[in-house]
CSV table of C-alpha atoms in Angstrom, one decimal:
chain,number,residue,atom,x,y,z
A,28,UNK,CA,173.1,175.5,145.6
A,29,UNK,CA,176.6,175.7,147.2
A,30,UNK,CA,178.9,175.9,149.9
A,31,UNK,CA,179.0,179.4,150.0
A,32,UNK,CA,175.9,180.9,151.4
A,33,UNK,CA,174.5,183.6,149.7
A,34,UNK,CA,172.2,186.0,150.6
A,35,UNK,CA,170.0,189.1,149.7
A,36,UNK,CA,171.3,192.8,149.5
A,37,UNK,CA,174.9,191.7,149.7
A,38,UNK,CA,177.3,192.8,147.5
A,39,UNK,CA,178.4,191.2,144.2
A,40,UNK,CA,181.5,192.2,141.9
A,41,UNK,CA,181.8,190.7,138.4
A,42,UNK,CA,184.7,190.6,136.3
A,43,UNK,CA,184.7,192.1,133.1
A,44,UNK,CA,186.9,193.6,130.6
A,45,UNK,CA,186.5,196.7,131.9
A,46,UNK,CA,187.4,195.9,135.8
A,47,UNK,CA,184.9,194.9,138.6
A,48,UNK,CA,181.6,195.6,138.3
A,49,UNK,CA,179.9,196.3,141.6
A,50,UNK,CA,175.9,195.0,141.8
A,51,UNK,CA,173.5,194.0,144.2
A,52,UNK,CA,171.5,190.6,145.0
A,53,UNK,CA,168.3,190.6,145.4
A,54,UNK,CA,166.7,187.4,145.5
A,55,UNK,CA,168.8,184.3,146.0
A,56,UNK,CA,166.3,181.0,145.4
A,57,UNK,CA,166.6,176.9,144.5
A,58,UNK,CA,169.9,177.3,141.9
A,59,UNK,CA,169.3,180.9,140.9
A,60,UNK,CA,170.7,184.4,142.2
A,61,UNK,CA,169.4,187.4,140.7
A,62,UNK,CA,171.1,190.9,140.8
A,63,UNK,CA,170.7,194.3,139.7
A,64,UNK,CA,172.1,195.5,136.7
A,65,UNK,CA,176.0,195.5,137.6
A,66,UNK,CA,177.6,199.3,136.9
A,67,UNK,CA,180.9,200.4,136.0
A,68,UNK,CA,181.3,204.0,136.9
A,69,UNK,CA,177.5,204.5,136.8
A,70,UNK,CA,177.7,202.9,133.7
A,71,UNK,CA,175.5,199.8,133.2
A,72,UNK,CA,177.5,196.6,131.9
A,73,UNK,CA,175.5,194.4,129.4
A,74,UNK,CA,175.0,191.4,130.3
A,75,UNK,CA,173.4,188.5,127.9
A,76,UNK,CA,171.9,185.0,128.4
A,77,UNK,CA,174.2,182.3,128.1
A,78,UNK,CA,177.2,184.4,128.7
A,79,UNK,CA,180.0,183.8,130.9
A,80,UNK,CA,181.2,185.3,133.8
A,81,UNK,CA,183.7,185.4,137.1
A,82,UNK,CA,182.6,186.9,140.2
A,83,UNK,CA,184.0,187.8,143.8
A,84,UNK,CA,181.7,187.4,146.9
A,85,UNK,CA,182.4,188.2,150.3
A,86,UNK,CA,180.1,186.3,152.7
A,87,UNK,CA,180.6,188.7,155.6
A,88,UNK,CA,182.5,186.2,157.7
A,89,UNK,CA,185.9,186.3,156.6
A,90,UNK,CA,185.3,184.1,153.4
A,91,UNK,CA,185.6,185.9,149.9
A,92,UNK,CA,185.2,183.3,147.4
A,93,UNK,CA,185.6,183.6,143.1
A,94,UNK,CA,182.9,181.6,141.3
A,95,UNK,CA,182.3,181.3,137.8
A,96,UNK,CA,178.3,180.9,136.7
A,97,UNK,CA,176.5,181.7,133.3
A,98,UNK,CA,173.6,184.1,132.9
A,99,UNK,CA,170.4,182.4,132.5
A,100,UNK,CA,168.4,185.2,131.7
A,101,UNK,CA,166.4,188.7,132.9
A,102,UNK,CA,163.1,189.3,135.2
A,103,UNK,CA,161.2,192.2,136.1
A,104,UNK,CA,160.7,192.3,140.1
A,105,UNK,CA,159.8,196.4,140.4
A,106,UNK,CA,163.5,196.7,139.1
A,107,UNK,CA,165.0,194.5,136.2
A,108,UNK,CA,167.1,192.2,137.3
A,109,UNK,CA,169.6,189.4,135.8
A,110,UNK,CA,169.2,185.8,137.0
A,111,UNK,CA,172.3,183.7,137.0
A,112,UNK,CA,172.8,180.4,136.7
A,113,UNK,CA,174.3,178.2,139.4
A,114,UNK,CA,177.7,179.0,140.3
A,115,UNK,CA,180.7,176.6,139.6
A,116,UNK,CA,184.2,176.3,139.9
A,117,UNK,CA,184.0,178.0,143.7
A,118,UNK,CA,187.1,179.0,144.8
A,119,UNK,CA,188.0,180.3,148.1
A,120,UNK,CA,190.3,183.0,147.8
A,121,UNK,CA,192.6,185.6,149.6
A,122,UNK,CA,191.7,189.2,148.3
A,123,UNK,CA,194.7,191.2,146.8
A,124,UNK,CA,194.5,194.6,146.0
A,125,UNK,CA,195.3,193.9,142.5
A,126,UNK,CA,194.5,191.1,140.3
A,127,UNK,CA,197.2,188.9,139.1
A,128,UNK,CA,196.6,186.5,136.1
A,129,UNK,CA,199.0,184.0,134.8
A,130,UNK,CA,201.2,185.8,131.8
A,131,UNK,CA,204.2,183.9,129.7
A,132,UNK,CA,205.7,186.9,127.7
A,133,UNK,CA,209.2,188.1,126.7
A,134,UNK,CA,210.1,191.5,128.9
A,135,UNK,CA,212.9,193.8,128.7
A,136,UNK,CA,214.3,195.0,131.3
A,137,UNK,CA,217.5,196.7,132.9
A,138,UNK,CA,219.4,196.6,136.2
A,139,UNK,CA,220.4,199.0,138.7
A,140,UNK,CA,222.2,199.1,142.2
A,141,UNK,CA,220.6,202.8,142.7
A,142,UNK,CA,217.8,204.8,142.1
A,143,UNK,CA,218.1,205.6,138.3
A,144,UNK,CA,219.5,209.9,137.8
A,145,UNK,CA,217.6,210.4,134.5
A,146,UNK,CA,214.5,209.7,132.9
A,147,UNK,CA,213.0,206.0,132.3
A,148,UNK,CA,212.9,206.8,128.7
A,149,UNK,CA,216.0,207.9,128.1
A,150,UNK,CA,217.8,204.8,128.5
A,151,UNK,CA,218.8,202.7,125.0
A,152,UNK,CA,216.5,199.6,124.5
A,153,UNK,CA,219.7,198.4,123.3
A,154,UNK,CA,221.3,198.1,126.5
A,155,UNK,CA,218.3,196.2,128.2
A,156,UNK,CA,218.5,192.6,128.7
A,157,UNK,CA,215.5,189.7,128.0
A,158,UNK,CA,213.6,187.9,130.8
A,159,UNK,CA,209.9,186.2,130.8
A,160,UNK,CA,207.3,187.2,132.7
A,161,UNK,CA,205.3,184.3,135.0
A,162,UNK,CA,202.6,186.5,136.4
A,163,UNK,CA,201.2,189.7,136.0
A,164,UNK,CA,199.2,192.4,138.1
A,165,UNK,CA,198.6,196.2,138.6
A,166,UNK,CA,200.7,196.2,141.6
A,167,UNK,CA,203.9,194.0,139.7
A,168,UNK,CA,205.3,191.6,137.9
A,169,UNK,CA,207.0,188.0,138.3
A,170,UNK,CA,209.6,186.9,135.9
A,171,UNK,CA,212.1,184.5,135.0
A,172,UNK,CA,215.7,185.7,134.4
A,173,UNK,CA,219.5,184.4,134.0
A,174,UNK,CA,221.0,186.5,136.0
A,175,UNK,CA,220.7,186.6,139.6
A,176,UNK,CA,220.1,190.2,140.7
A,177,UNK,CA,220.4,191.7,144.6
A,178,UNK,CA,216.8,192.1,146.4
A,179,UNK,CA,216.6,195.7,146.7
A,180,UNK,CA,217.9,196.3,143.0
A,181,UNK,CA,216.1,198.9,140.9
A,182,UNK,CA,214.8,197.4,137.7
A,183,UNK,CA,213.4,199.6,134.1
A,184,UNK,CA,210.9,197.8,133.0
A,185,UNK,CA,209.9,197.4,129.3
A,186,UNK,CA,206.7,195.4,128.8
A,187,UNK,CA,204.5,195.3,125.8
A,188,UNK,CA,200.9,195.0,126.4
A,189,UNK,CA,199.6,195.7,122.5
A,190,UNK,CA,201.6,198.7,123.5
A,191,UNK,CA,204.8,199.8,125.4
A,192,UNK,CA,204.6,200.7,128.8
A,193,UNK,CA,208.0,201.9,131.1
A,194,UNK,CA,207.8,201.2,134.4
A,195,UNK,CA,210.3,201.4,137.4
A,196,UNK,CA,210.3,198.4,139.8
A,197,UNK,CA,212.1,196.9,142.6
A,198,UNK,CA,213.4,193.4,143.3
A,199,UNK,CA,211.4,192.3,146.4
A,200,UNK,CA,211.8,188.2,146.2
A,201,UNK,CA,214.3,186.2,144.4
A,202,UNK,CA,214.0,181.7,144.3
A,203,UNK,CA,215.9,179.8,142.1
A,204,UNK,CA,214.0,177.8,139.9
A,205,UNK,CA,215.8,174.8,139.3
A,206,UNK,CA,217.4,174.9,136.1
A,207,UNK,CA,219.5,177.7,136.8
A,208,UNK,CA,217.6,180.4,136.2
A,209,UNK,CA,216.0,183.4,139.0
A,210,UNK,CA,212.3,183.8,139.5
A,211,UNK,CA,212.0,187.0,140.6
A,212,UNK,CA,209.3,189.5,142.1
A,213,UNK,CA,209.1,193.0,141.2
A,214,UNK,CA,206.9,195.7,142.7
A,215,UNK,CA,206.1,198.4,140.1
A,216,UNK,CA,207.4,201.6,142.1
A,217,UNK,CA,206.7,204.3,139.7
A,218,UNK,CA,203.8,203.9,137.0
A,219,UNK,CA,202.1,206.5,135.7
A,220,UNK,CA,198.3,206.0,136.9
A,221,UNK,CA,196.9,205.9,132.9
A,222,UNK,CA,199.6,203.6,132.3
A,223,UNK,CA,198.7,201.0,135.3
A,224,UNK,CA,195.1,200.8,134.2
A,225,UNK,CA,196.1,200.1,130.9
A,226,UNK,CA,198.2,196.9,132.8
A,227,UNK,CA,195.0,196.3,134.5
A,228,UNK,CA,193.0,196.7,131.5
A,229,UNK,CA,194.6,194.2,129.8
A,230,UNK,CA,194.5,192.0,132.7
A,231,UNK,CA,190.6,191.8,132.9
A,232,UNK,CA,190.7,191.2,129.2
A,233,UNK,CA,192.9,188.2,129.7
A,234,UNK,CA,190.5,186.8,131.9
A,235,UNK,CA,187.6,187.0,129.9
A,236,UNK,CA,189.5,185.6,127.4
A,237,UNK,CA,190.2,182.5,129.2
A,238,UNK,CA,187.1,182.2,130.6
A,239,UNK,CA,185.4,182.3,127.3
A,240,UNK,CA,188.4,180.1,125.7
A,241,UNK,CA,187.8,177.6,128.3
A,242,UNK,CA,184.5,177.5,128.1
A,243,UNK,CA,184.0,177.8,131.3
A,244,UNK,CA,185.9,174.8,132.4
A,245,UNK,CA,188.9,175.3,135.6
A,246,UNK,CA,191.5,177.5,134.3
């Protein structure tokens, strides 16, 4: 099948627009792995033949791998079950606690030496200067910039995902790229909860996107 060896009643997490979901499998034979019917919240995540999918599997020895595979189909074995094709595009990967994606935007942002004395929103859009973002996750952002900030620099964040979110962050790596310009990490500090999910929302999105854009090739 693969390099990665998989095996019964271990856990599966797929990727869909909605975040992981978390599954089961339960029968692993020739090219085929079937699973239980992934949930999301106790809620069950459709899933239909000849869709798409990535997934994250941890083989209980250290390895967690990302795979992509296409569903091949359903079967009734006491519980239903959804059979999957054979996986591809195996990846061995290094678990973060968020995801980040690849993400070429414009992003507002403004700088400060201290912790900012008044509220996020209360500062003129005006005054904010324009950088573009490289990557994207739940947990930050990296972006590209003119000027070269100090690590340790506060940074208001304005970044529109369909809609505006404000965000404080915090310089926590600066590189030069080359052509004069500052790639920069930022940790998101202060985010409201509802507003990070709607980061990582749009995140999961983005990768179902490409995976369906691609179809199913390398990304």
């Amino acid at each position: 099948m693969s390099n990665i060896k998989f095996h019964p009643n271990t856990k599966l997490e797929i990727i869909t627009e909605d975040g992981y979901a978390k599954t089961i499998i339960q029968d692993v034979e020739d090219e085929n792995i079937a699973i239980l019917i992934p949930t999301i919240n106790s809620t069950y995540v459709a899933m239909r033949q000849g869709e798409k999918y990535e997934a994250i599997y941890n083989d209980k020895k250290g390895g967690v791998y990302k795979f992509k595979f296409d569903v091949e189909g359903r079967k009734y074995d006491k519980v239903p079950l959804i059979v999957l094709g054979e996986p591809y595009d195996i990846k061995k990967i290094q678990r973060r606690k968020y995801v980040r994606i690849s993400y070429t935007g414009i992003i507002n942002y403004y700088l400060l030496k201290t912790y900012p004395k008044k509220e996020l929103m209360s500062y003129d859009i005006l005054d904010f200067k324009v950088g573009y973002t490289v990557d994207l996750s739940g947990g930050g952002i990296r972006m590209r910039m003119s000027e070269k900030p100090d690590l340790d620099d506060y940074m208001i964040i304005n970044l529109n995902l369909n809609e505006e979110i404000i965000i404080l962050g915090k310089v926590v790596r600066i590189e030069e790229d080359g052509n004069g310009k500052y790639l920069c990490g930022i940790d998101f500090l202060e985010i409201e909860e509802t507003e990070r999910e709607k980061v990582i929302r749009y995140i999961f999105m983005e990768m179902r996107r490409m995976l369906k854009t691609s179809g199913g090739e390398a990304l």
